[in-house]
mmCIF file of the C-alpha atoms, coordinates in Angstrom:
data_MODEL
# 
_entry.id   MODEL 
# 
loop_
_atom_site.group_PDB 
_atom_site.id 
_atom_site.type_symbol 
_atom_site.label_atom_id 
_atom_site.label_alt_id 
_atom_site.label_comp_id 
_atom_site.label_asym_id 
_atom_site.label_entity_id 
_atom_site.label_seq_id 
_atom_site.pdbx_PDB_ins_code 
_atom_site.Cartn_x 
_atom_site.Cartn_y 
_atom_site.Cartn_z 
_atom_site.occupancy 
_atom_site.B_iso_or_equiv 
_atom_site.pdbx_formal_charge 
_atom_site.auth_seq_id 
_atom_site.auth_comp_id 
_atom_site.auth_asym_id 
_atom_site.auth_atom_id 
_atom_site.pdbx_PDB_model_num 
ATOM 1   C CA . UNK A 1 1   ? 0.848   6.210   -54.842 1.00 0.00 ? 1   UNK A CA 1 
ATOM 2   C CA . UNK A 1 2   ? 0.535   10.320  -54.066 1.00 0.00 ? 2   UNK A CA 1 
ATOM 3   C CA . UNK A 1 3   ? 2.798   11.937  -51.500 1.00 0.00 ? 3   UNK A CA 1 
ATOM 4   C CA . UNK A 1 4   ? 1.936   14.418  -49.402 1.00 0.00 ? 4   UNK A CA 1 
ATOM 5   C CA . UNK A 1 5   ? 4.231   16.700  -47.742 1.00 0.00 ? 5   UNK A CA 1 
ATOM 6   C CA . UNK A 1 6   ? 4.885   18.067  -44.228 1.00 0.00 ? 6   UNK A CA 1 
ATOM 7   C CA . UNK A 1 7   ? 5.315   21.589  -43.442 1.00 0.00 ? 7   UNK A CA 1 
ATOM 8   C CA . UNK A 1 8   ? 7.769   22.595  -41.194 1.00 0.00 ? 8   UNK A CA 1 
ATOM 9   C CA . UNK A 1 9   ? 7.090   24.454  -37.561 1.00 0.00 ? 9   UNK A CA 1 
ATOM 10  C CA . UNK A 1 10  ? 8.400   27.055  -36.759 1.00 0.00 ? 10  UNK A CA 1 
ATOM 11  C CA . UNK A 1 11  ? 11.983  26.737  -34.472 1.00 0.00 ? 11  UNK A CA 1 
ATOM 12  C CA . UNK A 1 12  ? 11.241  28.650  -31.171 1.00 0.00 ? 12  UNK A CA 1 
ATOM 13  C CA . UNK A 1 13  ? 13.606  31.851  -30.634 1.00 0.00 ? 13  UNK A CA 1 
ATOM 14  C CA . UNK A 1 14  ? 16.942  30.229  -28.965 1.00 0.00 ? 14  UNK A CA 1 
ATOM 15  C CA . UNK A 1 15  ? 17.910  34.120  -27.085 1.00 0.00 ? 15  UNK A CA 1 
ATOM 16  C CA . UNK A 1 16  ? 15.319  33.617  -25.687 1.00 0.00 ? 16  UNK A CA 1 
ATOM 17  C CA . UNK A 1 17  ? 14.357  29.718  -23.869 1.00 0.00 ? 17  UNK A CA 1 
ATOM 18  C CA . UNK A 1 18  ? 15.055  29.115  -20.581 1.00 0.00 ? 18  UNK A CA 1 
ATOM 19  C CA . UNK A 1 19  ? 16.735  25.520  -21.666 1.00 0.00 ? 19  UNK A CA 1 
ATOM 20  C CA . UNK A 1 20  ? 18.431  24.612  -24.647 1.00 0.00 ? 20  UNK A CA 1 
ATOM 21  C CA . UNK A 1 21  ? 18.039  20.917  -24.364 1.00 0.00 ? 21  UNK A CA 1 
ATOM 22  C CA . UNK A 1 22  ? 14.919  19.384  -25.010 1.00 0.00 ? 22  UNK A CA 1 
ATOM 23  C CA . UNK A 1 23  ? 12.873  22.838  -24.728 1.00 0.00 ? 23  UNK A CA 1 
ATOM 24  C CA . UNK A 1 24  ? 9.227   22.102  -25.138 1.00 0.00 ? 24  UNK A CA 1 
ATOM 25  C CA . UNK A 1 25  ? 6.312   24.096  -25.931 1.00 0.00 ? 25  UNK A CA 1 
ATOM 26  C CA . UNK A 1 26  ? 3.139   22.002  -25.124 1.00 0.00 ? 26  UNK A CA 1 
ATOM 27  C CA . UNK A 1 27  ? 0.033   22.505  -26.534 1.00 0.00 ? 27  UNK A CA 1 
ATOM 28  C CA . UNK A 1 28  ? -3.476  21.042  -24.070 1.00 0.00 ? 28  UNK A CA 1 
ATOM 29  C CA . UNK A 1 29  ? -6.938  19.669  -25.561 1.00 0.00 ? 29  UNK A CA 1 
ATOM 30  C CA . UNK A 1 30  ? -9.073  17.793  -23.824 1.00 0.00 ? 30  UNK A CA 1 
ATOM 31  C CA . UNK A 1 31  ? -8.436  14.026  -25.442 1.00 0.00 ? 31  UNK A CA 1 
ATOM 32  C CA . UNK A 1 32  ? -4.616  14.701  -26.569 1.00 0.00 ? 32  UNK A CA 1 
ATOM 33  C CA . UNK A 1 33  ? -1.439  16.606  -25.789 1.00 0.00 ? 33  UNK A CA 1 
ATOM 34  C CA . UNK A 1 34  ? 0.681   18.260  -28.581 1.00 0.00 ? 34  UNK A CA 1 
ATOM 35  C CA . UNK A 1 35  ? 4.121   19.030  -27.545 1.00 0.00 ? 35  UNK A CA 1 
ATOM 36  C CA . UNK A 1 36  ? 7.101   20.249  -29.762 1.00 0.00 ? 36  UNK A CA 1 
ATOM 37  C CA . UNK A 1 37  ? 10.400  19.306  -28.331 1.00 0.00 ? 37  UNK A CA 1 
ATOM 38  C CA . UNK A 1 38  ? 13.926  21.293  -29.631 1.00 0.00 ? 38  UNK A CA 1 
ATOM 39  C CA . UNK A 1 39  ? 17.405  20.870  -29.241 1.00 0.00 ? 39  UNK A CA 1 
ATOM 40  C CA . UNK A 1 40  ? 19.860  23.166  -29.482 1.00 0.00 ? 40  UNK A CA 1 
ATOM 41  C CA . UNK A 1 41  ? 23.132  21.796  -28.182 1.00 0.00 ? 41  UNK A CA 1 
ATOM 42  C CA . UNK A 1 42  ? 24.756  18.811  -28.779 1.00 0.00 ? 42  UNK A CA 1 
ATOM 43  C CA . UNK A 1 43  ? 24.115  15.597  -25.733 1.00 0.00 ? 43  UNK A CA 1 
ATOM 44  C CA . UNK A 1 44  ? 23.753  12.613  -24.911 1.00 0.00 ? 44  UNK A CA 1 
ATOM 45  C CA . UNK A 1 45  ? 22.196  10.262  -22.760 1.00 0.00 ? 45  UNK A CA 1 
ATOM 46  C CA . UNK A 1 46  ? 19.184  12.145  -22.079 1.00 0.00 ? 46  UNK A CA 1 
ATOM 47  C CA . UNK A 1 47  ? 16.860  9.976   -20.712 1.00 0.00 ? 47  UNK A CA 1 
ATOM 48  C CA . UNK A 1 48  ? 12.820  10.374  -21.727 1.00 0.00 ? 48  UNK A CA 1 
ATOM 49  C CA . UNK A 1 49  ? 9.721   8.707   -20.148 1.00 0.00 ? 49  UNK A CA 1 
ATOM 50  C CA . UNK A 1 50  ? 7.054   8.645   -21.490 1.00 0.00 ? 50  UNK A CA 1 
ATOM 51  C CA . UNK A 1 51  ? 3.548   8.508   -20.003 1.00 0.00 ? 51  UNK A CA 1 
ATOM 52  C CA . UNK A 1 52  ? 0.058   9.344   -20.152 1.00 0.00 ? 52  UNK A CA 1 
ATOM 53  C CA . UNK A 1 53  ? -1.370  7.677   -23.115 1.00 0.00 ? 53  UNK A CA 1 
ATOM 54  C CA . UNK A 1 54  ? -0.561  6.472   -26.339 1.00 0.00 ? 54  UNK A CA 1 
ATOM 55  C CA . UNK A 1 55  ? 2.445   8.543   -27.895 1.00 0.00 ? 55  UNK A CA 1 
ATOM 56  C CA . UNK A 1 56  ? 3.457   9.460   -31.643 1.00 0.00 ? 56  UNK A CA 1 
ATOM 57  C CA . UNK A 1 57  ? 6.422   11.278  -32.323 1.00 0.00 ? 57  UNK A CA 1 
ATOM 58  C CA . UNK A 1 58  ? 7.747   12.835  -35.471 1.00 0.00 ? 58  UNK A CA 1 
ATOM 59  C CA . UNK A 1 59  ? 11.005  13.454  -36.281 1.00 0.00 ? 59  UNK A CA 1 
ATOM 60  C CA . UNK A 1 60  ? 10.996  16.959  -37.752 1.00 0.00 ? 60  UNK A CA 1 
ATOM 61  C CA . UNK A 1 61  ? 14.369  18.362  -38.228 1.00 0.00 ? 61  UNK A CA 1 
ATOM 62  C CA . UNK A 1 62  ? 17.732  16.738  -37.111 1.00 0.00 ? 62  UNK A CA 1 
ATOM 63  C CA . UNK A 1 63  ? 18.137  13.272  -35.746 1.00 0.00 ? 63  UNK A CA 1 
ATOM 64  C CA . UNK A 1 64  ? 18.567  11.407  -32.570 1.00 0.00 ? 64  UNK A CA 1 
ATOM 65  C CA . UNK A 1 65  ? 19.396  8.383   -31.705 1.00 0.00 ? 65  UNK A CA 1 
ATOM 66  C CA . UNK A 1 66  ? 17.524  6.429   -29.412 1.00 0.00 ? 66  UNK A CA 1 
ATOM 67  C CA . UNK A 1 67  ? 18.182  3.665   -27.285 1.00 0.00 ? 67  UNK A CA 1 
ATOM 68  C CA . UNK A 1 68  ? 15.321  1.598   -24.823 1.00 0.00 ? 68  UNK A CA 1 
ATOM 69  C CA . UNK A 1 69  ? 17.565  -0.800  -22.123 1.00 0.00 ? 69  UNK A CA 1 
ATOM 70  C CA . UNK A 1 70  ? 19.196  -3.519  -23.699 1.00 0.00 ? 70  UNK A CA 1 
ATOM 71  C CA . UNK A 1 71  ? 17.981  -3.114  -27.305 1.00 0.00 ? 71  UNK A CA 1 
ATOM 72  C CA . UNK A 1 72  ? 19.324  -1.474  -30.058 1.00 0.00 ? 72  UNK A CA 1 
ATOM 73  C CA . UNK A 1 73  ? 20.182  1.839   -30.351 1.00 0.00 ? 73  UNK A CA 1 
ATOM 74  C CA . UNK A 1 74  ? 18.224  3.485   -33.280 1.00 0.00 ? 74  UNK A CA 1 
ATOM 75  C CA . UNK A 1 75  ? 18.289  6.270   -35.666 1.00 0.00 ? 75  UNK A CA 1 
ATOM 76  C CA . UNK A 1 76  ? 15.548  8.559   -35.513 1.00 0.00 ? 76  UNK A CA 1 
ATOM 77  C CA . UNK A 1 77  ? 15.820  11.213  -38.740 1.00 0.00 ? 77  UNK A CA 1 
ATOM 78  C CA . UNK A 1 78  ? 13.151  13.388  -40.039 1.00 0.00 ? 78  UNK A CA 1 
ATOM 79  C CA . UNK A 1 79  ? 10.402  12.025  -42.332 1.00 0.00 ? 79  UNK A CA 1 
ATOM 80  C CA . UNK A 1 80  ? 9.963   8.956   -39.701 1.00 0.00 ? 80  UNK A CA 1 
ATOM 81  C CA . UNK A 1 81  ? 7.817   8.668   -36.724 1.00 0.00 ? 81  UNK A CA 1 
ATOM 82  C CA . UNK A 1 82  ? 7.646   6.434   -33.325 1.00 0.00 ? 82  UNK A CA 1 
ATOM 83  C CA . UNK A 1 83  ? 4.272   4.744   -31.567 1.00 0.00 ? 83  UNK A CA 1 
ATOM 84  C CA . UNK A 1 84  ? 5.806   4.041   -28.472 1.00 0.00 ? 84  UNK A CA 1 
ATOM 85  C CA . UNK A 1 85  ? 3.853   2.418   -25.571 1.00 0.00 ? 85  UNK A CA 1 
ATOM 86  C CA . UNK A 1 86  ? 2.995   4.122   -22.020 1.00 0.00 ? 86  UNK A CA 1 
ATOM 87  C CA . UNK A 1 87  ? 5.625   3.809   -19.036 1.00 0.00 ? 87  UNK A CA 1 
ATOM 88  C CA . UNK A 1 88  ? 8.450   3.446   -21.759 1.00 0.00 ? 88  UNK A CA 1 
ATOM 89  C CA . UNK A 1 89  ? 12.155  5.528   -20.960 1.00 0.00 ? 89  UNK A CA 1 
ATOM 90  C CA . UNK A 1 90  ? 14.281  5.606   -23.382 1.00 0.00 ? 90  UNK A CA 1 
ATOM 91  C CA . UNK A 1 91  ? 17.756  6.827   -23.760 1.00 0.00 ? 91  UNK A CA 1 
ATOM 92  C CA . UNK A 1 92  ? 18.731  9.608   -26.190 1.00 0.00 ? 92  UNK A CA 1 
ATOM 93  C CA . UNK A 1 93  ? 21.795  11.836  -27.810 1.00 0.00 ? 93  UNK A CA 1 
ATOM 94  C CA . UNK A 1 94  ? 21.740  14.735  -30.149 1.00 0.00 ? 94  UNK A CA 1 
ATOM 95  C CA . UNK A 1 95  ? 25.285  13.888  -32.111 1.00 0.00 ? 95  UNK A CA 1 
ATOM 96  C CA . UNK A 1 96  ? 24.478  16.985  -34.313 1.00 0.00 ? 96  UNK A CA 1 
ATOM 97  C CA . UNK A 1 97  ? 22.771  19.396  -32.175 1.00 0.00 ? 97  UNK A CA 1 
ATOM 98  C CA . UNK A 1 98  ? 23.202  23.495  -32.122 1.00 0.00 ? 98  UNK A CA 1 
ATOM 99  C CA . UNK A 1 99  ? 22.277  26.502  -32.784 1.00 0.00 ? 99  UNK A CA 1 
ATOM 100 C CA . UNK A 1 100 ? 22.927  25.727  -36.470 1.00 0.00 ? 100 UNK A CA 1 
ATOM 101 C CA . UNK A 1 101 ? 21.397  22.714  -36.922 1.00 0.00 ? 101 UNK A CA 1 
ATOM 102 C CA . UNK A 1 102 ? 19.051  22.104  -34.682 1.00 0.00 ? 102 UNK A CA 1 
ATOM 103 C CA . UNK A 1 103 ? 16.649  19.197  -33.083 1.00 0.00 ? 103 UNK A CA 1 
ATOM 104 C CA . UNK A 1 104 ? 12.741  19.807  -34.007 1.00 0.00 ? 104 UNK A CA 1 
ATOM 105 C CA . UNK A 1 105 ? 10.494  16.688  -32.668 1.00 0.00 ? 105 UNK A CA 1 
ATOM 106 C CA . UNK A 1 106 ? 6.600   16.505  -32.137 1.00 0.00 ? 106 UNK A CA 1 
ATOM 107 C CA . UNK A 1 107 ? 4.693   14.177  -29.730 1.00 0.00 ? 107 UNK A CA 1 
ATOM 108 C CA . UNK A 1 108 ? 1.043   13.609  -30.520 1.00 0.00 ? 108 UNK A CA 1 
ATOM 109 C CA . UNK A 1 109 ? -0.189  12.155  -26.622 1.00 0.00 ? 109 UNK A CA 1 
ATOM 110 C CA . UNK A 1 110 ? -3.855  10.613  -27.028 1.00 0.00 ? 110 UNK A CA 1 
ATOM 111 C CA . UNK A 1 111 ? -5.481  9.349   -24.077 1.00 0.00 ? 111 UNK A CA 1 
ATOM 112 C CA . UNK A 1 112 ? -5.786  5.745   -23.458 1.00 0.00 ? 112 UNK A CA 1 
ATOM 113 C CA . UNK A 1 113 ? -9.561  6.601   -22.896 1.00 0.00 ? 113 UNK A CA 1 
ATOM 114 C CA . UNK A 1 114 ? -9.455  7.840   -26.586 1.00 0.00 ? 114 UNK A CA 1 
ATOM 115 C CA . UNK A 1 115 ? -7.588  4.816   -28.065 1.00 0.00 ? 115 UNK A CA 1 
ATOM 116 C CA . UNK A 1 116 ? -9.459  1.958   -26.307 1.00 0.00 ? 116 UNK A CA 1 
ATOM 117 C CA . UNK A 1 117 ? -13.250 3.617   -27.571 1.00 0.00 ? 117 UNK A CA 1 
ATOM 118 C CA . UNK A 1 118 ? -11.588 4.164   -31.116 1.00 0.00 ? 118 UNK A CA 1 
ATOM 119 C CA . UNK A 1 119 ? -10.870 0.592   -31.377 1.00 0.00 ? 119 UNK A CA 1 
ATOM 120 C CA . UNK A 1 120 ? -14.009 -0.449  -30.259 1.00 0.00 ? 120 UNK A CA 1 
ATOM 121 C CA . UNK A 1 121 ? -15.457 1.337   -32.820 1.00 0.00 ? 121 UNK A CA 1 
ATOM 122 C CA . UNK A 1 122 ? -13.396 -0.126  -35.337 1.00 0.00 ? 122 UNK A CA 1 
ATOM 123 C CA . UNK A 1 123 ? -14.524 -3.772  -34.205 1.00 0.00 ? 123 UNK A CA 1 
ATOM 124 C CA . UNK A 1 124 ? -18.381 -3.135  -33.969 1.00 0.00 ? 124 UNK A CA 1 
ATOM 125 C CA . UNK A 1 125 ? -18.640 -0.870  -37.655 1.00 0.00 ? 125 UNK A CA 1 
ATOM 126 C CA . UNK A 1 126 ? -15.582 -2.353  -39.137 1.00 0.00 ? 126 UNK A CA 1 
ATOM 127 C CA . UNK A 1 127 ? -13.778 -5.509  -38.613 1.00 0.00 ? 127 UNK A CA 1 
ATOM 128 C CA . UNK A 1 128 ? -10.886 -7.337  -39.441 1.00 0.00 ? 128 UNK A CA 1 
ATOM 129 C CA . UNK A 1 129 ? -10.649 -9.955  -41.522 1.00 0.00 ? 129 UNK A CA 1 
ATOM 130 C CA . UNK A 1 130 ? -7.465  -11.045 -40.588 1.00 0.00 ? 130 UNK A CA 1 
ATOM 131 C CA . UNK A 1 131 ? -6.214  -12.702 -38.095 1.00 0.00 ? 131 UNK A CA 1 
ATOM 132 C CA . UNK A 1 132 ? -6.088  -11.851 -34.618 1.00 0.00 ? 132 UNK A CA 1 
ATOM 133 C CA . UNK A 1 133 ? -9.459  -10.767 -36.240 1.00 0.00 ? 133 UNK A CA 1 
ATOM 134 C CA . UNK A 1 134 ? -9.641  -7.484  -34.104 1.00 0.00 ? 134 UNK A CA 1 
ATOM 135 C CA . UNK A 1 135 ? -8.234  -3.848  -34.693 1.00 0.00 ? 135 UNK A CA 1 
ATOM 136 C CA . UNK A 1 136 ? -5.845  -3.899  -31.434 1.00 0.00 ? 136 UNK A CA 1 
ATOM 137 C CA . UNK A 1 137 ? -2.591  -2.324  -30.719 1.00 0.00 ? 137 UNK A CA 1 
ATOM 138 C CA . UNK A 1 138 ? 0.982   -4.430  -30.396 1.00 0.00 ? 138 UNK A CA 1 
ATOM 139 C CA . UNK A 1 139 ? 3.600   -3.566  -28.789 1.00 0.00 ? 139 UNK A CA 1 
ATOM 140 C CA . UNK A 1 140 ? 5.523   -6.401  -28.483 1.00 0.00 ? 140 UNK A CA 1 
ATOM 141 C CA . UNK A 1 141 ? 8.404   -4.867  -30.122 1.00 0.00 ? 141 UNK A CA 1 
ATOM 142 C CA . UNK A 1 142 ? 8.062   -1.456  -27.808 1.00 0.00 ? 142 UNK A CA 1 
ATOM 143 C CA . UNK A 1 143 ? 7.872   0.473   -30.243 1.00 0.00 ? 143 UNK A CA 1 
ATOM 144 C CA . UNK A 1 144 ? 6.866   1.559   -34.411 1.00 0.00 ? 144 UNK A CA 1 
ATOM 145 C CA . UNK A 1 145 ? 9.012   3.506   -36.674 1.00 0.00 ? 145 UNK A CA 1 
ATOM 146 C CA . UNK A 1 146 ? 6.872   4.492   -39.517 1.00 0.00 ? 146 UNK A CA 1 
ATOM 147 C CA . UNK A 1 147 ? 8.688   6.807   -42.338 1.00 0.00 ? 147 UNK A CA 1 
ATOM 148 C CA . UNK A 1 148 ? 6.702   9.530   -44.225 1.00 0.00 ? 148 UNK A CA 1 
ATOM 149 C CA . UNK A 1 149 ? 7.591   12.567  -46.873 1.00 0.00 ? 149 UNK A CA 1 
ATOM 150 C CA . UNK A 1 150 ? 9.258   15.688  -45.111 1.00 0.00 ? 150 UNK A CA 1 
# 
């Protein structure tokens, strides 16, 4: 199996930031938004809310500890991505973040119209032969974690 590596994204100049906790760079396109979040200081109990579409978040460097209400916390590490449903609120900690070891996470939010159009396209052209026999998103576990190579 061939492995593809993702290049690091350059960090922001920490001396020019307004906030060292979840500093955000945003890039907007018609059907999606790309955010680069960086944290340069240790912190706990940061509440993050995801809304506006389907969220795919990939950890580039550092570590987050994430949990949702009533669920066990999990480590979010470089080489991992999570797919999150709209409206989910997470409690996040940055146990090791500092100027020398910043945390960096990239989040892509796809608007629901685009997501549904693509699912409709898959269902029309490439029928799923396994139950439930259609392409759809299942958020019964609230988040899905995926690993990739950095």
